[in-house]
GROMACS .gro file of C-alpha atoms in nm:
model
   95
    1MET     CA    1  -0.713   0.593   2.313
    2ASN     CA    2  -0.458   0.742   2.074
    3ARG     CA    3  -0.408   0.597   1.729
    4PHE     CA    4  -0.084   0.641   1.533
    5ALA     CA    5   0.005   0.531   1.180
    6GLN     CA    6   0.353   0.444   1.060
    7LEU     CA    7   0.395   0.580   0.707
    8SER     CA    8   0.651   0.484   0.447
    9TYR     CA    9   0.664   0.564   0.074
   10GLY     CA   10   0.307   0.692   0.068
   11GLU     CA   11   0.150   0.394   0.241
   12VAL     CA   12   0.025   0.306   0.589
   13LEU     CA   13   0.252   0.025   0.712
   14TYR     CA   14   0.130  -0.015   1.068
   15ILE     CA   15  -0.128   0.127   1.307
   16PHE     CA   16  -0.056   0.140   1.678
   17GLU     CA   17  -0.323   0.213   1.938
   18THR     CA   18  -0.212   0.322   2.283
   19THR     CA   19  -0.286   0.553   2.573
   20MET     CA   20   0.064   0.702   2.558
   21PRO     CA   21   0.134   1.026   2.372
   22MET     CA   22   0.324   1.027   2.042
   23GLU     CA   23   0.635   1.165   2.212
   24GLN     CA   24   0.675   0.837   2.402
   25LEU     CA   25   0.659   0.609   2.096
   26SER     CA   26   1.037   0.632   2.063
   27THR     CA   27   1.067   0.446   2.394
   28ILE     CA   28   0.929   0.128   2.236
   29PHE     CA   29   0.993   0.186   1.862
   30SER     CA   30   1.295   0.317   1.678
   31PRO     CA   31   1.320   0.696   1.707
   32LYS     CA   32   1.364   0.699   1.327
   33THR     CA   33   1.013   0.558   1.272
   34TYR     CA   34   0.781   0.819   1.121
   35TRP     CA   35   0.445   0.836   1.301
   36VAL     CA   36   0.132   1.038   1.228
   37ASP     CA   37  -0.156   1.089   1.470
   38VAL     CA   38  -0.464   0.934   1.307
   39THR     CA   39  -0.683   0.923   1.617
   40ASP     CA   40  -0.971   1.103   1.444
   41LYS     CA   41  -0.909   0.973   1.090
   42GLU     CA   42  -1.038   0.673   0.900
   43CYS     CA   43  -0.741   0.470   0.777
   44GLU     CA   44  -0.618   0.113   0.761
   45VAL     CA   45  -0.292  -0.067   0.696
   46GLY     CA   46  -0.226  -0.058   0.322
   47ASP     CA   47  -0.404   0.272   0.257
   48VAL     CA   48  -0.236   0.520   0.024
   49VAL     CA   49  -0.133   0.848   0.189
   50THR     CA   50  -0.115   1.187   0.021
   51PHE     CA   51  -0.079   1.532   0.168
   52ASP     CA   52  -0.309   1.826   0.102
   53ASN     CA   53  -0.213   2.173   0.228
   54GLU     CA   54  -0.567   2.236   0.349
   55LYS     CA   55  -0.673   1.890   0.470
   56GLY     CA   56  -0.339   1.750   0.587
   57PHE     CA   57  -0.285   1.378   0.539
   58VAL     CA   58  -0.546   1.215   0.315
   59PHE     CA   59  -0.593   0.837   0.331
   60THR     CA   60  -0.747   0.642   0.043
   61LYS     CA   61  -0.789   0.272  -0.027
   62LYS     CA   62  -0.558   0.109  -0.280
   63GLU     CA   63  -0.716   0.032  -0.613
   64ASP     CA   64  -0.808  -0.331  -0.655
   65THR     CA   65  -0.576  -0.465  -0.924
   66LYS     CA   66  -0.724  -0.816  -0.943
   67GLU     CA   67  -0.931  -0.731  -1.251
   68GLN     CA   68  -0.624  -0.591  -1.424
   69THR     CA   69  -0.427  -0.912  -1.375
   70PRO     CA   70  -0.497  -1.170  -1.646
   71SER     CA   71  -0.655  -1.494  -1.529
   72LEU     CA   72  -0.458  -1.816  -1.531
   73ASP     CA   73  -0.649  -1.936  -1.837
   74GLU     CA   74  -0.566  -1.612  -2.023
   75ARG     CA   75  -0.197  -1.644  -1.937
   76ILE     CA   76  -0.190  -2.010  -2.047
   77ALA     CA   77  -0.355  -1.917  -2.380
   78VAL     CA   78  -0.091  -1.651  -2.446
   79LEU     CA   79   0.189  -1.895  -2.364
   80GLU     CA   80   0.035  -2.165  -2.587
   81ASP     CA   81   0.013  -1.916  -2.874
   82ALA     CA   82   0.378  -1.823  -2.824
   83VAL     CA   83   0.487  -2.188  -2.817
   84ASN     CA   84   0.285  -2.267  -3.130
   85THR     CA   85   0.436  -1.970  -3.309
   86LEU     CA   86   0.787  -2.081  -3.216
   87MET     CA   87   0.720  -2.443  -3.319
   88GLU     CA   88   0.592  -2.328  -3.660
   89GLY     CA   89   0.904  -2.122  -3.711
   90VAL     CA   90   0.712  -1.799  -3.745
   91THR     CA   91   0.864  -1.499  -3.575
   92THR     CA   92   0.739  -1.147  -3.539
   93THR     CA   93   0.939  -0.829  -3.507
   94ASN     CA   94   0.848  -0.482  -3.395
   95GLY     CA   95   1.011  -0.295  -3.675
   0.00000   0.00000   0.00000
């Protein structure tokens, strides 16, 4: 079974598994679609793709950004502080 990845802007968009060779993919997908043979590589949809001159395409998992995103409670606290500041008539400037 052959395994092909559709790449776009440094990311795996789609993985297609088939018995047909890569040359025949244009018979069922747009000929403009960029495919890479990943039959012997570990990769999943959403992986980041880079290219190394010695290794070829290198697939890595996206960093989990959930911890970087403030929680709902943190966002509410910031908004409440901003509203309180505006209601008190206090303004801040960056200069």
